[in-house]
PDB file of C-alpha atoms in Angstrom:
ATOM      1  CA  UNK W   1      56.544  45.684  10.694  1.00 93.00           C
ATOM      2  CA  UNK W   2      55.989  42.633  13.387  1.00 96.00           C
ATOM      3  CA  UNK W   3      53.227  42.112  15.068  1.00 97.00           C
ATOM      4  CA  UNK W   4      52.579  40.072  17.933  1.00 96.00           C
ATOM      5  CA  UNK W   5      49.135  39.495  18.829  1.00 97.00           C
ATOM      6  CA  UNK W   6      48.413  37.630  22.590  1.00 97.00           C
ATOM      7  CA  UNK W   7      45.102  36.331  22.806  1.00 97.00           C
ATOM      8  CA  UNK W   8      44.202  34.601  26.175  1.00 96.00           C
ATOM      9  CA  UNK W   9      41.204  33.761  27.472  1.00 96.00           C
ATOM     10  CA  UNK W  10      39.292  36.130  29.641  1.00 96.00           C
ATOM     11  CA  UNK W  11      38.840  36.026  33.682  1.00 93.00           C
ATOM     12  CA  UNK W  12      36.210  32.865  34.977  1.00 93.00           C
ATOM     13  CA  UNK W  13      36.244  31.273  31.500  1.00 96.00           C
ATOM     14  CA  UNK W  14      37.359  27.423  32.067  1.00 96.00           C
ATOM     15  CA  UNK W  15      40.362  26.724  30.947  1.00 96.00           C
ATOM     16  CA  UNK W  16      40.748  22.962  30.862  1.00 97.00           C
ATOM     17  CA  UNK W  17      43.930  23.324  28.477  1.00 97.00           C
ATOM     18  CA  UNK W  18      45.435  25.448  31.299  1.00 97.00           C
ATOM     19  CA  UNK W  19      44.605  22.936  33.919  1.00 97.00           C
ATOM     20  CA  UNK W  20      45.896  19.889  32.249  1.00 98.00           C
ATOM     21  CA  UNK W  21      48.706  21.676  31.601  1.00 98.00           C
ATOM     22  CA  UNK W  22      49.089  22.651  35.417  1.00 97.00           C
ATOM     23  CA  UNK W  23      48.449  18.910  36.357  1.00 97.00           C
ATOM     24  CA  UNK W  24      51.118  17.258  34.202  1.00 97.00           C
ATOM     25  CA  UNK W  25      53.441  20.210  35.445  1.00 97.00           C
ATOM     26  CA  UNK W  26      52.708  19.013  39.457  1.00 97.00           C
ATOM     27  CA  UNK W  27      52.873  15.225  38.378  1.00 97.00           C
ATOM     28  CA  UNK W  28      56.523  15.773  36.805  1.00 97.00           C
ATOM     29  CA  UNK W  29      57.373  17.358  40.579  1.00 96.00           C
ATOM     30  CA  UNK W  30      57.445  21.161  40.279  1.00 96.00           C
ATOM     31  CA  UNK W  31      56.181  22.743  42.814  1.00 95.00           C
ATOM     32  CA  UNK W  32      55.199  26.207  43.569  1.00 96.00           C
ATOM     33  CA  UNK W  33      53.135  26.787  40.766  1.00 97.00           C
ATOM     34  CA  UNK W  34      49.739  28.253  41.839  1.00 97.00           C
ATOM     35  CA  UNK W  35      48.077  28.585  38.504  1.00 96.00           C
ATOM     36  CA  UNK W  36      48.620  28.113  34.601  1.00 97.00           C
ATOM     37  CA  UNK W  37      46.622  29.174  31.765  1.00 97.00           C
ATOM     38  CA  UNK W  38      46.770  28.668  28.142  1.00 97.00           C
ATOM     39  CA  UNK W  39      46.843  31.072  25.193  1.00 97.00           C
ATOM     40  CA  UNK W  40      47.539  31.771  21.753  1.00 97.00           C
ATOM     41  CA  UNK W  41      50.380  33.961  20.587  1.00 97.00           C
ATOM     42  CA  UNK W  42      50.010  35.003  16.678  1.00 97.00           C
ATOM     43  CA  UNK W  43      52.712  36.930  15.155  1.00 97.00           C
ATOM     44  CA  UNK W  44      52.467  38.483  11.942  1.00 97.00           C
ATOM     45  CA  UNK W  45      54.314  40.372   9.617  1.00 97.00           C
ATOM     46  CA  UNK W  46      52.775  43.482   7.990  1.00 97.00           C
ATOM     47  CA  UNK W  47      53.241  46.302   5.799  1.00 96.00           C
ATOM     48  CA  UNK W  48      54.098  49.528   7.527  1.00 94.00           C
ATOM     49  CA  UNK W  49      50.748  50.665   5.380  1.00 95.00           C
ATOM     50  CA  UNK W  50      48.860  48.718   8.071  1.00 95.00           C
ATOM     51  CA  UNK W  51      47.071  50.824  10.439  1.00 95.00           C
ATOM     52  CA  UNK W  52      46.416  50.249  14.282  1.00 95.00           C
ATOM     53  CA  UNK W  53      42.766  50.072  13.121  1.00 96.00           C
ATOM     54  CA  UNK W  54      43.397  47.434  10.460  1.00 96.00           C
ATOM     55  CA  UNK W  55      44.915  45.559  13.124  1.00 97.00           C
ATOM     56  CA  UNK W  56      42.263  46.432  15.956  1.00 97.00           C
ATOM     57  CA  UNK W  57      39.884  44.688  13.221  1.00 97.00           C
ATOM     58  CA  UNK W  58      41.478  41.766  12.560  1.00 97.00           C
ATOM     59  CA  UNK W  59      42.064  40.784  16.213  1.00 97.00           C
ATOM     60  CA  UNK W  60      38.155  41.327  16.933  1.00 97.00           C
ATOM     61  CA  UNK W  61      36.945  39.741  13.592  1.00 96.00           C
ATOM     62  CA  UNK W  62      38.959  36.195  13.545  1.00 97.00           C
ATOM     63  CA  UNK W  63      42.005  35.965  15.787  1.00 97.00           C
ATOM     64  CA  UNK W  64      40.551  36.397  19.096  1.00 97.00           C
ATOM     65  CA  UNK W  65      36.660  35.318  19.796  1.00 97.00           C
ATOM     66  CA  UNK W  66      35.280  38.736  22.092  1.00 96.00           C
ATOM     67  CA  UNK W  67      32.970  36.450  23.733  1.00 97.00           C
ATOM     68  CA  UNK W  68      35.644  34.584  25.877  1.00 97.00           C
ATOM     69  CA  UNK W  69      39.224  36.256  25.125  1.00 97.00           C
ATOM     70  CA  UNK W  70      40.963  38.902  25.175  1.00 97.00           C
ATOM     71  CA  UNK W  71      43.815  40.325  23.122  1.00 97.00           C
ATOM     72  CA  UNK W  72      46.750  42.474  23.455  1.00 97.00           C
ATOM     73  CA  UNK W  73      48.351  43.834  20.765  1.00 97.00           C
ATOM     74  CA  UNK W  74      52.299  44.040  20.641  1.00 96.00           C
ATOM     75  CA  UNK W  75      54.467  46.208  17.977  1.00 94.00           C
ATOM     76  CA  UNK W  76      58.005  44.318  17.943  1.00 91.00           C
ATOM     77  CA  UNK W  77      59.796  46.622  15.123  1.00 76.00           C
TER      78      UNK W  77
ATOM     79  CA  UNK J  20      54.931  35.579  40.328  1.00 93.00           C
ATOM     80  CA  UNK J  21      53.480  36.168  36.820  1.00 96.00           C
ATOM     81  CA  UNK J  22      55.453  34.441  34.088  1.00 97.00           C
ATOM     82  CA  UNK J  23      54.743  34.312  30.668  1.00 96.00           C
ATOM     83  CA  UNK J  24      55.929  31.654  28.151  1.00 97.00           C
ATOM     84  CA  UNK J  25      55.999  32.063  25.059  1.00 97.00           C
ATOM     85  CA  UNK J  26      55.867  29.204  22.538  1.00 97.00           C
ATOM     86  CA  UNK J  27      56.966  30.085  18.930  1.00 96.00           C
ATOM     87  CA  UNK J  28      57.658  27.187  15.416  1.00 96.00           C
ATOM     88  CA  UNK J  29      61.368  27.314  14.726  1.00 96.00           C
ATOM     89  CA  UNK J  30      61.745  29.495  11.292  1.00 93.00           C
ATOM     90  CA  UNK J  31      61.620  27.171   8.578  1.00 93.00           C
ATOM     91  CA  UNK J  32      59.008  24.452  10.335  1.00 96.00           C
ATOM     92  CA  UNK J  33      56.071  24.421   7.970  1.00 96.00           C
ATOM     93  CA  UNK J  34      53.043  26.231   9.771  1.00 96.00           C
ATOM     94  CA  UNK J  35      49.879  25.020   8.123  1.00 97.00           C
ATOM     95  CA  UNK J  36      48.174  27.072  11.385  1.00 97.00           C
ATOM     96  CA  UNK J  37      49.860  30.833  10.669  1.00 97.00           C
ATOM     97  CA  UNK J  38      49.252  29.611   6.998  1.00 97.00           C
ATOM     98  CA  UNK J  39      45.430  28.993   7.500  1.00 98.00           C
ATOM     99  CA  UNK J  40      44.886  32.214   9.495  1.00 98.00           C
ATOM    100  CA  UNK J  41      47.059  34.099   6.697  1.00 97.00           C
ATOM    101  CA  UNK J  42      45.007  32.863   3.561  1.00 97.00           C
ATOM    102  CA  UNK J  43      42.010  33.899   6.087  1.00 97.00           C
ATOM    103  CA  UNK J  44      43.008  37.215   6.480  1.00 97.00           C
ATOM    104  CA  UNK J  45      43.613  37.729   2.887  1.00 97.00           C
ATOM    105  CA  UNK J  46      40.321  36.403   1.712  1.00 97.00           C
ATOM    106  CA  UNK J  47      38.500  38.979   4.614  1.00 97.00           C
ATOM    107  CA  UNK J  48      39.820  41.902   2.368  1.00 96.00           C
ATOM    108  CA  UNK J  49      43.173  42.438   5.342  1.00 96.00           C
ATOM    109  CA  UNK J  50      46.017  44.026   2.445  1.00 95.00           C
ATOM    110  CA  UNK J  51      49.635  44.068   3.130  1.00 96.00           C
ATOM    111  CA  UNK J  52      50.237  40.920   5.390  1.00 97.00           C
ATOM    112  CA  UNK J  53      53.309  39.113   4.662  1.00 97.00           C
ATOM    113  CA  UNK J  54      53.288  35.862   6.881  1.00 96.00           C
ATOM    114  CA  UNK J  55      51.782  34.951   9.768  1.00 97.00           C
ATOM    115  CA  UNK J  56      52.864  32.249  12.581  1.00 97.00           C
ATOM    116  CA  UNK J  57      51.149  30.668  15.257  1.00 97.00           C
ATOM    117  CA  UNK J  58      52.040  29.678  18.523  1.00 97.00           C
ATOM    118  CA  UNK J  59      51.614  29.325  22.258  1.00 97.00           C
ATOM    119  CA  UNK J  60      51.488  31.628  25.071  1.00 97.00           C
ATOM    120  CA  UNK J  61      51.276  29.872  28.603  1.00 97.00           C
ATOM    121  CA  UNK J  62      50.636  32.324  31.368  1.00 97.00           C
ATOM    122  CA  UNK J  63      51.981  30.703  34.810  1.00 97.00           C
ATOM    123  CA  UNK J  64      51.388  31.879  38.414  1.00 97.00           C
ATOM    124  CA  UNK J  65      54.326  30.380  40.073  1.00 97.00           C
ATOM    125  CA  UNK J  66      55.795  31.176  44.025  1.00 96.00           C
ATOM    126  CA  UNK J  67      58.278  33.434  44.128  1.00 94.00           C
ATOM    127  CA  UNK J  68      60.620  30.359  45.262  1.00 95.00           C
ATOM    128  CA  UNK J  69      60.217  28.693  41.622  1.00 95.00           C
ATOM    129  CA  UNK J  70      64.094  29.380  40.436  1.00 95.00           C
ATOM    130  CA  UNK J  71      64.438  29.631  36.792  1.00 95.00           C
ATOM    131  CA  UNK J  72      66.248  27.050  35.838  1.00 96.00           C
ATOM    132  CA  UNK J  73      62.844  25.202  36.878  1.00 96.00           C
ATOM    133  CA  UNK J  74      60.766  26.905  34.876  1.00 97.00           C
ATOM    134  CA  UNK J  75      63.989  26.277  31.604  1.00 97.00           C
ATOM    135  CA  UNK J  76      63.520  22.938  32.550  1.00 97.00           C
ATOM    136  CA  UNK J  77      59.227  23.309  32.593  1.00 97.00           C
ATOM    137  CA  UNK J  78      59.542  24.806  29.073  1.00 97.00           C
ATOM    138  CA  UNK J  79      62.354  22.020  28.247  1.00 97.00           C
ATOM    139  CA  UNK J  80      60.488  19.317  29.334  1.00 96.00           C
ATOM    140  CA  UNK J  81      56.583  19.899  28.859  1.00 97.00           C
ATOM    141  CA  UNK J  82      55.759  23.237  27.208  1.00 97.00           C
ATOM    142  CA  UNK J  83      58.055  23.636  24.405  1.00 97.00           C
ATOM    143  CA  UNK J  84      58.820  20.781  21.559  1.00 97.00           C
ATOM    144  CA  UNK J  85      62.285  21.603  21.312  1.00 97.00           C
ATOM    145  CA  UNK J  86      62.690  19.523  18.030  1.00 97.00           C
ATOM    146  CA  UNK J  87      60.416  22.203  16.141  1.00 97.00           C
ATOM    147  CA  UNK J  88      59.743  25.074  18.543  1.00 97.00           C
ATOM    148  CA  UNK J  89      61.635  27.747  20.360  1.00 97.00           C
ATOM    149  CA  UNK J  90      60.361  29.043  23.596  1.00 97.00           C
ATOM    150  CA  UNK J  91      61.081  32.552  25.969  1.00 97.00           C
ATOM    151  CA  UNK J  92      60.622  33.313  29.099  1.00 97.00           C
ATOM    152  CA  UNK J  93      59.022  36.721  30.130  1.00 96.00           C
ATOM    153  CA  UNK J  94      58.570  37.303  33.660  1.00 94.00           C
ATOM    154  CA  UNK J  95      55.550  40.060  34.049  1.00 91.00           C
ATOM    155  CA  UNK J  96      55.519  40.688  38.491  1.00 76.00           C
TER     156      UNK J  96
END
């Protein structure tokens, strides 16, 4: 089974990866772009044994950190 | 306009990252994971007037390493 775990930081937390990422984008001359921010996108493969739970677990306990991200978790197939 | 990019190692591009997080997994009791990869996910905020061959040519030029990495495009709203 895939897995693909989106971690992104939460809502007021700086983001200077996001930023510099935005400011290289505006020096290169595209415009338009009104905000970027920067995640992490962890796939993994899994035994169908794997519960949601297992999974719920491993996100909280060392893929995302609760204090400033959030994570979504995404079954491919 | 939400976009979402996401930034993934071509298969066979050694991922000492995924790797790390794998062995990390493992060693935190996790059973029945059979690889894990790491990559980026860049969440932009663009005007609706951005077309998409600028944001191809945004992933092209800046977000993606095209030598090693793959990248898609996932527009959200």
């Amino acid at each position: 089974m895939k897995v693909r775990v989106h971690v992104s930081l939460k809502n007021g937390v700086l983001d200077p990866q996001g930023r510099a990422i935005h400011h290289a984008l505006e020096g290169m001359g595209f415009a338009g772009i009104n905000d970027v921010r920067a995640g992490r996108l962890i796939e993994l493969d899994v035994a169908s044994t794997v519960t949601d739970e297992a999974l719920d677990e491993m996100c909280r306990k060392l893929l995302a950190n609760m204090v400033i991200e959030n994570y979504r978790i995404e079954k491919v197939a």
